[in-house]
PDB file of C-alpha atoms in Angstrom:
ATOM      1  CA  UNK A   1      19.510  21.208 -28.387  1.00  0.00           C
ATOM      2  CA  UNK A   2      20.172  19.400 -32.094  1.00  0.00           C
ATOM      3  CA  UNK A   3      17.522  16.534 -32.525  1.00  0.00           C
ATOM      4  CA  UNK A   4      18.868  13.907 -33.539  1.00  0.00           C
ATOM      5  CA  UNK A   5      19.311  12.515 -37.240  1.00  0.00           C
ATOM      6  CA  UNK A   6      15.686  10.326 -38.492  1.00  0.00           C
ATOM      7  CA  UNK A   7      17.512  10.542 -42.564  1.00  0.00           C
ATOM      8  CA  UNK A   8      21.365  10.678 -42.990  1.00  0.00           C
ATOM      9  CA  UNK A   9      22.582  10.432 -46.098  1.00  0.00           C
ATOM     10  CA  UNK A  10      26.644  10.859 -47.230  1.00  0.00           C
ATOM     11  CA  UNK A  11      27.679  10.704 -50.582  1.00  0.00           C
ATOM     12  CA  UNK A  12      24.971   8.751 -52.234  1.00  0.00           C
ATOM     13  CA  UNK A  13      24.397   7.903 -55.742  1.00  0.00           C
ATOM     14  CA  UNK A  14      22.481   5.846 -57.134  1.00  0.00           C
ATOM     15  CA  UNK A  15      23.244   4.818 -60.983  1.00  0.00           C
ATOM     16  CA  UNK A  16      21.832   2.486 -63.592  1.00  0.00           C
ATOM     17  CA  UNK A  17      23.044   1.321 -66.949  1.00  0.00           C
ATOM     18  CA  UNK A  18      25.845   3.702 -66.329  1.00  0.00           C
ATOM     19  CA  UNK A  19      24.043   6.841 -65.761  1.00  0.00           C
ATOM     20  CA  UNK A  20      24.000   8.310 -62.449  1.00  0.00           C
ATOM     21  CA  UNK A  21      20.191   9.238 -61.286  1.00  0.00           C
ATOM     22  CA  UNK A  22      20.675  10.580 -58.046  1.00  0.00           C
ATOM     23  CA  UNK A  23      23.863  12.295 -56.309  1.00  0.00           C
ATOM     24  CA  UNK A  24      26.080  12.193 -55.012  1.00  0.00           C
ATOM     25  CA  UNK A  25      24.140  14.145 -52.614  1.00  0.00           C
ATOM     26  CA  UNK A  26      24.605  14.507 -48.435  1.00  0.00           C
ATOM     27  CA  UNK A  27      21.131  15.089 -47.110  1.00  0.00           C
ATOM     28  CA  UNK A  28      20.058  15.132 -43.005  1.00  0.00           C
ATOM     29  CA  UNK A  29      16.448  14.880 -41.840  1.00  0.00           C
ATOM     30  CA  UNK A  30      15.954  15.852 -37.839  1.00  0.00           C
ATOM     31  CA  UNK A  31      13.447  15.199 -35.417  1.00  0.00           C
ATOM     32  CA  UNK A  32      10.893  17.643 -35.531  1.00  0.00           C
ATOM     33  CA  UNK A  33      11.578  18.537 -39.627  1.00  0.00           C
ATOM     34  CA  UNK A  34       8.834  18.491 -42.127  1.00  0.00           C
ATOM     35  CA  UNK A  35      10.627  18.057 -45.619  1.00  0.00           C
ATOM     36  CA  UNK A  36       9.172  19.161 -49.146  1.00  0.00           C
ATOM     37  CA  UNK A  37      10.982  17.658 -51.921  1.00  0.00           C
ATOM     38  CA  UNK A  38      11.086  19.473 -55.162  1.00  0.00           C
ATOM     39  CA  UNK A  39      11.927  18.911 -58.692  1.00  0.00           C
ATOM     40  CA  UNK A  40      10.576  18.441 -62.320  1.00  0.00           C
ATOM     41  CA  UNK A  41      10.430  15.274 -63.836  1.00  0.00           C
ATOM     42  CA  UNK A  42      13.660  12.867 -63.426  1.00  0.00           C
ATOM     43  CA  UNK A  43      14.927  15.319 -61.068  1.00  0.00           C
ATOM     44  CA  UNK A  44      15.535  12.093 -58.220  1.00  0.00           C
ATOM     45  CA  UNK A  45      12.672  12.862 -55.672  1.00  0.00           C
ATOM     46  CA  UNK A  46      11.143   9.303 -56.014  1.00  0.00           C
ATOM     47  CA  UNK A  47      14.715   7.374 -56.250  1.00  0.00           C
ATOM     48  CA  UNK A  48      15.702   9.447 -53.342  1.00  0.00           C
ATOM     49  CA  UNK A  49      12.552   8.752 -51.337  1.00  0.00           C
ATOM     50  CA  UNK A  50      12.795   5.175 -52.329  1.00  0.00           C
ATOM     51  CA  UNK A  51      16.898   5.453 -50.733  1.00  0.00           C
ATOM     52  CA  UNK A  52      15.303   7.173 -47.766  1.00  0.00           C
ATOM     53  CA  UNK A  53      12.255   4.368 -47.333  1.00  0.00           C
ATOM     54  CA  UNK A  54      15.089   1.433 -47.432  1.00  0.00           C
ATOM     55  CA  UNK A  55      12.764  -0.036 -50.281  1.00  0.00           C
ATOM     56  CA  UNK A  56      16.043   1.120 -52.954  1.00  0.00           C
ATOM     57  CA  UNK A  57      20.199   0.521 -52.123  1.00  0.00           C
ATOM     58  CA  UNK A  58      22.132   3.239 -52.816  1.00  0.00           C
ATOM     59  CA  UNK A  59      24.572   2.573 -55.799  1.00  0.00           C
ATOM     60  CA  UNK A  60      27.290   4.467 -53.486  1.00  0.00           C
ATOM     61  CA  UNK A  61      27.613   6.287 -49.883  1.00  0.00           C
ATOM     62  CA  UNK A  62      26.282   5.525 -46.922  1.00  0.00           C
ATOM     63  CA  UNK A  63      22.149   5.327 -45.374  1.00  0.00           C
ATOM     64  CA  UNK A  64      21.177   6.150 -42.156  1.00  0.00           C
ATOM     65  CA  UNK A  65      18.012   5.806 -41.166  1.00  0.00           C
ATOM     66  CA  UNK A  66      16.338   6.195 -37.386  1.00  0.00           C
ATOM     67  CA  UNK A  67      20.072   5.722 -36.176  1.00  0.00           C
ATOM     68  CA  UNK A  68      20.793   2.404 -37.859  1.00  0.00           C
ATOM     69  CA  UNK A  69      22.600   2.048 -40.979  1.00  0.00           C
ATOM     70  CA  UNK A  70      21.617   0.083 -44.281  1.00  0.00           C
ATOM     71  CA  UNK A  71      23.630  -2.549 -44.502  1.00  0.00           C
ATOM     72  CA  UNK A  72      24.044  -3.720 -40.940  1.00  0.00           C
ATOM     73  CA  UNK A  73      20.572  -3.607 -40.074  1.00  0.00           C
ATOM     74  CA  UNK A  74      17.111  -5.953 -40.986  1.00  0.00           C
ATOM     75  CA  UNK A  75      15.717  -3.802 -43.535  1.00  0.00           C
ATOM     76  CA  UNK A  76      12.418  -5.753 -43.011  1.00  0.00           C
ATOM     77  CA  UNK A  77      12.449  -4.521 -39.557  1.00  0.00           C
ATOM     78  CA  UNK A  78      13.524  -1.070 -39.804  1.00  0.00           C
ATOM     79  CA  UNK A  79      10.653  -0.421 -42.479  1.00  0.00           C
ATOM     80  CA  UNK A  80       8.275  -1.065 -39.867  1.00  0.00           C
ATOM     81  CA  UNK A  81       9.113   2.089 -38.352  1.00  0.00           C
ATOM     82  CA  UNK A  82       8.833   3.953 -41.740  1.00  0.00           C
ATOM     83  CA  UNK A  83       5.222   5.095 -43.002  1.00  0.00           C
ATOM     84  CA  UNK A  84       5.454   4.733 -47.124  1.00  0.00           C
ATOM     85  CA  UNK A  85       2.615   6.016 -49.747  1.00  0.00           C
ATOM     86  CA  UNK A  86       2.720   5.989 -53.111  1.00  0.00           C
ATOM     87  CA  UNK A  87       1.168   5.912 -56.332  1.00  0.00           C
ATOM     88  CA  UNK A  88       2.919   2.906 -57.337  1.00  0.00           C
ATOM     89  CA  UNK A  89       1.775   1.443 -54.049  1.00  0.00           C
ATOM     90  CA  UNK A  90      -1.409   2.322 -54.196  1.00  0.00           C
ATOM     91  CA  UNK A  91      -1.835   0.487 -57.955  1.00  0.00           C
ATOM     92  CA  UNK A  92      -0.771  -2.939 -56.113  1.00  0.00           C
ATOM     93  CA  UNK A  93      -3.843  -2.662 -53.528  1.00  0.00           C
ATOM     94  CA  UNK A  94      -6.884  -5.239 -54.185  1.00  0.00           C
ATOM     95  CA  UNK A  95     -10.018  -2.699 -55.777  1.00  0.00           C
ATOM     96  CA  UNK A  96     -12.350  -5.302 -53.854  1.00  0.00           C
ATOM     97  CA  UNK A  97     -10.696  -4.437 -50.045  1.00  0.00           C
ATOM     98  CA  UNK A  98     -12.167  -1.952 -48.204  1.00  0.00           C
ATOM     99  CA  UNK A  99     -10.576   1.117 -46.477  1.00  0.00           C
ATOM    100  CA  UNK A 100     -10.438  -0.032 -42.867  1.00  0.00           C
ATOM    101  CA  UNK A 101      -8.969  -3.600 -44.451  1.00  0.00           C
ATOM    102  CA  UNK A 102      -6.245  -2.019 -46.402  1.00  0.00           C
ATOM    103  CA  UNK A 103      -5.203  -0.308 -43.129  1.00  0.00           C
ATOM    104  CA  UNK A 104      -5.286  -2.784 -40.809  1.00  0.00           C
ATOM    105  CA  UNK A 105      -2.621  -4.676 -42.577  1.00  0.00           C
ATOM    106  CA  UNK A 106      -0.265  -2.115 -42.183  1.00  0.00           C
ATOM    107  CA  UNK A 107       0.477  -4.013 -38.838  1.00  0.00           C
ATOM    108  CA  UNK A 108       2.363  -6.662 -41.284  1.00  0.00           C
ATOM    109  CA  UNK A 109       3.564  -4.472 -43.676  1.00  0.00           C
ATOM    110  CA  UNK A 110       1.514  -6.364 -45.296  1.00  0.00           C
ATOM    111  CA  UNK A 111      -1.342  -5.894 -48.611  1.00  0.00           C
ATOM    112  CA  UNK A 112      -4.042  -8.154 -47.809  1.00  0.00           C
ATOM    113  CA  UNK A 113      -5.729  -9.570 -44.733  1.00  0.00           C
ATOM    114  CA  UNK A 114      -5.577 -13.328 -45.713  1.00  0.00           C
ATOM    115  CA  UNK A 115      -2.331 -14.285 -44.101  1.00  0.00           C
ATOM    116  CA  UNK A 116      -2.892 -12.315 -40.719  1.00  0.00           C
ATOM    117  CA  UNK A 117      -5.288 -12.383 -38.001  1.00  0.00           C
ATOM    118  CA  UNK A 118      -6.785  -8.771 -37.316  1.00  0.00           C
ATOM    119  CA  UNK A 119      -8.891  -8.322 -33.591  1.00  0.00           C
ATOM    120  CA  UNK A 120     -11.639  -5.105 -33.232  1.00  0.00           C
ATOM    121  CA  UNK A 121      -8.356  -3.147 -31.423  1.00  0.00           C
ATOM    122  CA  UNK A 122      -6.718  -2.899 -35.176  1.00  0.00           C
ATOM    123  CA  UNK A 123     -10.397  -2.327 -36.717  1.00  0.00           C
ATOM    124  CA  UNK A 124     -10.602   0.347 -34.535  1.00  0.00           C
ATOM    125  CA  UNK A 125      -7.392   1.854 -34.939  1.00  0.00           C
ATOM    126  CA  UNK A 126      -7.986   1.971 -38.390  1.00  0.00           C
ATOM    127  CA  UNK A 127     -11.435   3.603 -38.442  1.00  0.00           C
ATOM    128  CA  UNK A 128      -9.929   5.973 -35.919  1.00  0.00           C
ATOM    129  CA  UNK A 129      -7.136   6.856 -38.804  1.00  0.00           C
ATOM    130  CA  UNK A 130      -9.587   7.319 -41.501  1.00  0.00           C
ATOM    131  CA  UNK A 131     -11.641   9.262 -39.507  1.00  0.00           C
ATOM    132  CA  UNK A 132      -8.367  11.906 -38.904  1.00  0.00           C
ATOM    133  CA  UNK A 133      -7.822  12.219 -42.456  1.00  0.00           C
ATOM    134  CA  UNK A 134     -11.195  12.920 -43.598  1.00  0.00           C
ATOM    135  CA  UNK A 135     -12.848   9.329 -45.295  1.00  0.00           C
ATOM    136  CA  UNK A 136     -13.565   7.694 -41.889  1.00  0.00           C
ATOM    137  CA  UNK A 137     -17.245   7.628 -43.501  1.00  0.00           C
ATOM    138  CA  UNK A 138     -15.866   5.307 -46.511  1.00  0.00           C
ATOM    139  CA  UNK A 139     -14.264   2.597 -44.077  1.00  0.00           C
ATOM    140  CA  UNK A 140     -16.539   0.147 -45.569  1.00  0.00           C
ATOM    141  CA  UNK A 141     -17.063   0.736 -49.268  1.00  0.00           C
ATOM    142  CA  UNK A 142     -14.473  -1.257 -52.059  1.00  0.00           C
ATOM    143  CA  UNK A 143     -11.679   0.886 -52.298  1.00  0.00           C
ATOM    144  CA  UNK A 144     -11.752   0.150 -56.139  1.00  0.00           C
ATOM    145  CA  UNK A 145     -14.795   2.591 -55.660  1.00  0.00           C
ATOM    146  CA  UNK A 146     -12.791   5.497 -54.194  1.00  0.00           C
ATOM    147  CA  UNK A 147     -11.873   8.692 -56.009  1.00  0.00           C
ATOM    148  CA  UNK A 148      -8.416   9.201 -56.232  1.00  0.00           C
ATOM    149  CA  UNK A 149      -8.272  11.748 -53.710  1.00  0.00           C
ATOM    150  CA  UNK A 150      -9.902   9.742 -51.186  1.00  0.00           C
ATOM    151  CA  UNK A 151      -7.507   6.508 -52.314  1.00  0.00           C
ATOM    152  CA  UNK A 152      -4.564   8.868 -51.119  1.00  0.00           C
ATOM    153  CA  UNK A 153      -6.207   9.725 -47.726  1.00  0.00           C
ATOM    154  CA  UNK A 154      -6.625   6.280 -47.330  1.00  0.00           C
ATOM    155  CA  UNK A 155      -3.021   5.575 -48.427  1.00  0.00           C
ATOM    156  CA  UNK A 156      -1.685   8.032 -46.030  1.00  0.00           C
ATOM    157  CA  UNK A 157      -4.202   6.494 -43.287  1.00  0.00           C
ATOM    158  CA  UNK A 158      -2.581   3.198 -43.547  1.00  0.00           C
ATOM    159  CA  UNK A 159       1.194   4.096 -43.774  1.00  0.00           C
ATOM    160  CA  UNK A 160       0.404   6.031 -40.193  1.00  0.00           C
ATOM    161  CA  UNK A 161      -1.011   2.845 -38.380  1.00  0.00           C
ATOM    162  CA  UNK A 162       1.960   1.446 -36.942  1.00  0.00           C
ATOM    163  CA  UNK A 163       2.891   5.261 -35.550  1.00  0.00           C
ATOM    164  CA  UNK A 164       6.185   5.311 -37.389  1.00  0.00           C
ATOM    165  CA  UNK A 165       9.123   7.645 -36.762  1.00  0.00           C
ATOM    166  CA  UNK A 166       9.353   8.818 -39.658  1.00  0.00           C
ATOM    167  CA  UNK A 167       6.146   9.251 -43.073  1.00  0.00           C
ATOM    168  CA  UNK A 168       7.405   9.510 -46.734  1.00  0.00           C
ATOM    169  CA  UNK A 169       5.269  10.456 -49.165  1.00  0.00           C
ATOM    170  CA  UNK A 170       5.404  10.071 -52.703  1.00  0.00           C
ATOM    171  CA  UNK A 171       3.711  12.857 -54.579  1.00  0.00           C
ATOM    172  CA  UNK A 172       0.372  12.689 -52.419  1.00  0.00           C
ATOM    173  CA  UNK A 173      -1.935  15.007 -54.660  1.00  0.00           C
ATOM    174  CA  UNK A 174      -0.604  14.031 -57.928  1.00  0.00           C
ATOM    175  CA  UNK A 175      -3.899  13.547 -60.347  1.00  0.00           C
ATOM    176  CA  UNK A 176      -6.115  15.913 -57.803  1.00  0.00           C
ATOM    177  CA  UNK A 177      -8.989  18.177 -58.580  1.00  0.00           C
ATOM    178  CA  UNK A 178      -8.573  21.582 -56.565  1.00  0.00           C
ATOM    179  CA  UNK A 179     -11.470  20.689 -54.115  1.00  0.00           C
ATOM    180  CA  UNK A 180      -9.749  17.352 -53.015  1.00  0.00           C
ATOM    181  CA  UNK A 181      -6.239  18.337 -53.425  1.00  0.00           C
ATOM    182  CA  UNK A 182      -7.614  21.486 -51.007  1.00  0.00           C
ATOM    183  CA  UNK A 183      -8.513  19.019 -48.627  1.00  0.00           C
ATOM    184  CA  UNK A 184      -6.083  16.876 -48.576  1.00  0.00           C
ATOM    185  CA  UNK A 185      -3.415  19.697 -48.096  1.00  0.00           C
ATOM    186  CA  UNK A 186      -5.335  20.928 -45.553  1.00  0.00           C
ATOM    187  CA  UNK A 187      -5.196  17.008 -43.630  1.00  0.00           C
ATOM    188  CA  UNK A 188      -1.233  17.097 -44.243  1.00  0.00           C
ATOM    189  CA  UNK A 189      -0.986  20.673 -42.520  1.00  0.00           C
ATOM    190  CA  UNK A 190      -2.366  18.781 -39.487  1.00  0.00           C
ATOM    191  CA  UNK A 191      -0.642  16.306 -39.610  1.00  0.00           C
ATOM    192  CA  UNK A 192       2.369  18.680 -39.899  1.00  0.00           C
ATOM    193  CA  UNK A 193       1.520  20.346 -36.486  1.00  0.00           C
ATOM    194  CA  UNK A 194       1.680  17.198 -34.779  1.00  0.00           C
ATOM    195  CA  UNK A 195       4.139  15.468 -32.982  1.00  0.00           C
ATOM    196  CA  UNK A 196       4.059  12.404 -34.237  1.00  0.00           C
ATOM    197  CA  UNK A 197       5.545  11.300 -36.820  1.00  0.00           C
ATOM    198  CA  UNK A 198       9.303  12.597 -35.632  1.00  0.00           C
ATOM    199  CA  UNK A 199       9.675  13.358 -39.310  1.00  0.00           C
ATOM    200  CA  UNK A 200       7.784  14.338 -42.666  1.00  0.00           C
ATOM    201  CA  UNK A 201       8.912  13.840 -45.725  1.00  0.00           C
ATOM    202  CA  UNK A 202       7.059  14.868 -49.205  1.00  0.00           C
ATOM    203  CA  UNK A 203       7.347  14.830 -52.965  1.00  0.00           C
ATOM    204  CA  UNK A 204       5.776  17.073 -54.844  1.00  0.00           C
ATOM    205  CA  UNK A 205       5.900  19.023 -58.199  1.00  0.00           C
ATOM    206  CA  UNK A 206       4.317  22.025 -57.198  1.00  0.00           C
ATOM    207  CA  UNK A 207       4.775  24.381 -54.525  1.00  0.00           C
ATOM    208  CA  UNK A 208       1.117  24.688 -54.423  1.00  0.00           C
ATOM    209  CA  UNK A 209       0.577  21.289 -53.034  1.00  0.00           C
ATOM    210  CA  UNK A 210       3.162  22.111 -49.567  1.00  0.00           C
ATOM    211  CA  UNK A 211       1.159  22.305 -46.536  1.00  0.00           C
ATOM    212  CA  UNK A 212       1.425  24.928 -44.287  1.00  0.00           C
ATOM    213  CA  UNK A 213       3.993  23.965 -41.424  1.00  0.00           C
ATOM    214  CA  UNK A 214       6.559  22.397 -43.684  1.00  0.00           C
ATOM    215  CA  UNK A 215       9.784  23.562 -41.963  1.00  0.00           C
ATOM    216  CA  UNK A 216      13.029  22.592 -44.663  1.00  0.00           C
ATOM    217  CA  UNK A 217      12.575  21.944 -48.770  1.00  0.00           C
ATOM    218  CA  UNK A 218      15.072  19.997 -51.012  1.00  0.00           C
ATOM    219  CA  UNK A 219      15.205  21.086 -54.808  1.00  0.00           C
ATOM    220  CA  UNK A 220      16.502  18.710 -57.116  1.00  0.00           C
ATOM    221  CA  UNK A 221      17.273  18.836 -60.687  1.00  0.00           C
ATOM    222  CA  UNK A 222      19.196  16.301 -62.626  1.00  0.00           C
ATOM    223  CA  UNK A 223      19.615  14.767 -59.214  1.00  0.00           C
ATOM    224  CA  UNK A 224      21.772  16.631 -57.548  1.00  0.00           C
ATOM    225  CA  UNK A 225      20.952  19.028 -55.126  1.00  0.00           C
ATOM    226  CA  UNK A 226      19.809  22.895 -56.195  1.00  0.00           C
ATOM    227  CA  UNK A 227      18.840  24.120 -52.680  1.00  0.00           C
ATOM    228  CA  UNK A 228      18.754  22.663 -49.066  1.00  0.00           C
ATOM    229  CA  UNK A 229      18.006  23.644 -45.805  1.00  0.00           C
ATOM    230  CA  UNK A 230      14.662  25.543 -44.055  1.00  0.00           C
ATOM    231  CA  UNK A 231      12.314  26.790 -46.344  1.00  0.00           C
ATOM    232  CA  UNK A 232      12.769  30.307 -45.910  1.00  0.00           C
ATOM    233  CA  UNK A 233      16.189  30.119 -47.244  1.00  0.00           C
ATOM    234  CA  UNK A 234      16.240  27.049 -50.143  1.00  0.00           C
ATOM    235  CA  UNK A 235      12.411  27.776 -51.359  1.00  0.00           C
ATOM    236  CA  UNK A 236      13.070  30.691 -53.094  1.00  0.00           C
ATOM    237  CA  UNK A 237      12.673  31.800 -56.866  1.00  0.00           C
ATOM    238  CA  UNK A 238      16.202  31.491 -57.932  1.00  0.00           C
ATOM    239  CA  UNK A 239      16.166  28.314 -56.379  1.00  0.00           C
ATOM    240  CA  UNK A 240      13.140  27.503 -58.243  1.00  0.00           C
ATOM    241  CA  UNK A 241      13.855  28.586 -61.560  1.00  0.00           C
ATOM    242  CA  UNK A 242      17.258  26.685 -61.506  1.00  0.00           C
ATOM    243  CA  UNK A 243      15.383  23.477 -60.742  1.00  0.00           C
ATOM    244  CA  UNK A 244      13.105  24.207 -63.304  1.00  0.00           C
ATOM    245  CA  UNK A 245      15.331  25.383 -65.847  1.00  0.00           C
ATOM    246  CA  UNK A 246      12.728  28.540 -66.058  1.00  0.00           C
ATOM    247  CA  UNK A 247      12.407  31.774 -65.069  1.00  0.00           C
ATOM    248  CA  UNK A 248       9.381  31.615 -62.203  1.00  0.00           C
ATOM    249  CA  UNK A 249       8.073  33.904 -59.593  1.00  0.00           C
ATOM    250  CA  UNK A 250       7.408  32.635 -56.333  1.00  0.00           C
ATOM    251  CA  UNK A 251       4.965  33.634 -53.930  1.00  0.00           C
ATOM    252  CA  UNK A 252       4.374  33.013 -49.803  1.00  0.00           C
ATOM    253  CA  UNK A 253       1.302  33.935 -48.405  1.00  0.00           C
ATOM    254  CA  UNK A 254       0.380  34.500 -45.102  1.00  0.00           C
ATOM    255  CA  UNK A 255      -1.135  31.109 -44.073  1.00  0.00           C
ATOM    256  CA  UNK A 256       2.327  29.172 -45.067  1.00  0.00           C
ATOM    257  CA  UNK A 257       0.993  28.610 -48.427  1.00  0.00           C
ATOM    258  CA  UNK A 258       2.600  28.670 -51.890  1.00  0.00           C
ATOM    259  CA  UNK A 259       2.387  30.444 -55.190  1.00  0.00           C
ATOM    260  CA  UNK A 260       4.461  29.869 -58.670  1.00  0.00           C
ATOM    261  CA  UNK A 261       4.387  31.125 -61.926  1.00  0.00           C
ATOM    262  CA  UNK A 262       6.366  31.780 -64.494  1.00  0.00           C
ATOM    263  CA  UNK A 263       7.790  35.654 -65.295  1.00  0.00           C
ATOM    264  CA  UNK A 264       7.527  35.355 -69.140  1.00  0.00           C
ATOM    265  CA  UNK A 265      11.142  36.007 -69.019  1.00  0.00           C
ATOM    266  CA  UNK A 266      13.831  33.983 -70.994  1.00  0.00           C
TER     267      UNK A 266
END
């Protein structure tokens, strides 16, 4: 049986100044999917996760998300249900918060504790998320203090408080050392096993940085679509290359893992 639809997109573009940035491009996200998004620079993974997120309207065609279309919906509402991280996001949180703070206030959708009232049932809820991904032992200390790769497991803590249907996130290991981007790979192939969220949805810009247990993969370039559909068939090195504009080799191993480099060929 076909789960049914968490993402539907038809025909959207999205344009500014009079250049089109993203589609038009159809794109369907299922219970049960974990997504990797792919694509160099400008290639429309972070305007189309923005689209996806509800954050960004679409210039043109029409959003579905969790069954309700944008438009004739409360946005506000709907994004409650949607687990966003970021590094833009991540810039706009106060250095002097700590950890379990910053992840309590995902209750309100909210960035700071001030205007909220938060009981030891959130506190605990969000030690018990920071514990899952790996920092529950920095819950306390300023999170101006943090590496970055512990910011992003804290990021990724937070946007899975409210247990949302569906987690987009925006380029997760981007400025990682191996160990910690190791790690937190490792935390998202977990979280890829299980059953909650419905739906998983990553940016990255290396196939190095897909967890093990991704199921489908989106390749953009110029944003429109190069490839679509499960992994095995759209994460491929044609595919690849095209969305790079370069000719690469691509390499699965065993564990779900991926491998990329280029051929030396022109």
């Amino acid at each position: 049986m076909t789960a049914a639809p968490i993402i539907r997109l038809a025909d959207v573009a999205v344009r500014r100044t009079g250049a089109t940035i993203l589609g038009p491009i159809d794109w369907t996200v299922r219970g049960g999917e974990r997504w990797a998004l792919l694509g160099p620079n400008g290639s429309g993974k972070t305007t189309l996760l923005q689209v996806a997120s509800t954050v960004l309207w679409p210039s043109a065609g029409s959003v579905e998300v969790l069954g309700r279309r944008i438009g004739s919906v409360d946005a506000r509402e709907l994004r409650r249900r949607v687990g966003y991280a970021s590094p833009a996001l991540a810039a706009r949180m106060e250095p002097a918060l700590t950890p379990v703070e910053l992840v309590m206030t995902a209750r309100e959708a909210a960035l700071a504790p001030w205007w909220h009232e938060y009981g030891e049932a959130d506190r605990a809820r969000a030690r018990e998320l920071l514990g899952r991904l790996g920092v529950g032992r920095l819950a306390e200390r300023p999170f101006g203090t943090l590496s970055t790769g512990e910011r992003q497991r804290v990021q990724i803590a937070r946007a899975l408080l409210p247990d949302p249907d569906l987690l987009l996130l925006d380029e997760p290991a981007a400025g990682l050392d191996l160990g910690a981007r190791e790690a937190l790979v490792a935390s998202l192939a977990e979280l890829a096993g299980a059953d909650r969220p419905a739906a998983v949805v990553l940016v990255t810009h290396h196939v190095e940085e897909i967890p093990a247990g991704t199921t489908h993969a989106l390749l953009l370039r110029g944003g429109r679509p190069v490839a679509a559909g499960p992994i095995a068939e759209a994460l491929t090195a044609s595919a690849l290359s095209d969305a790079f504009g370069m000719a690469l080799r691509l390499e699965a191993a065993d564990d779900g893992r991926y491998h990329a480099r280029a051929t030396g060929e022109r």
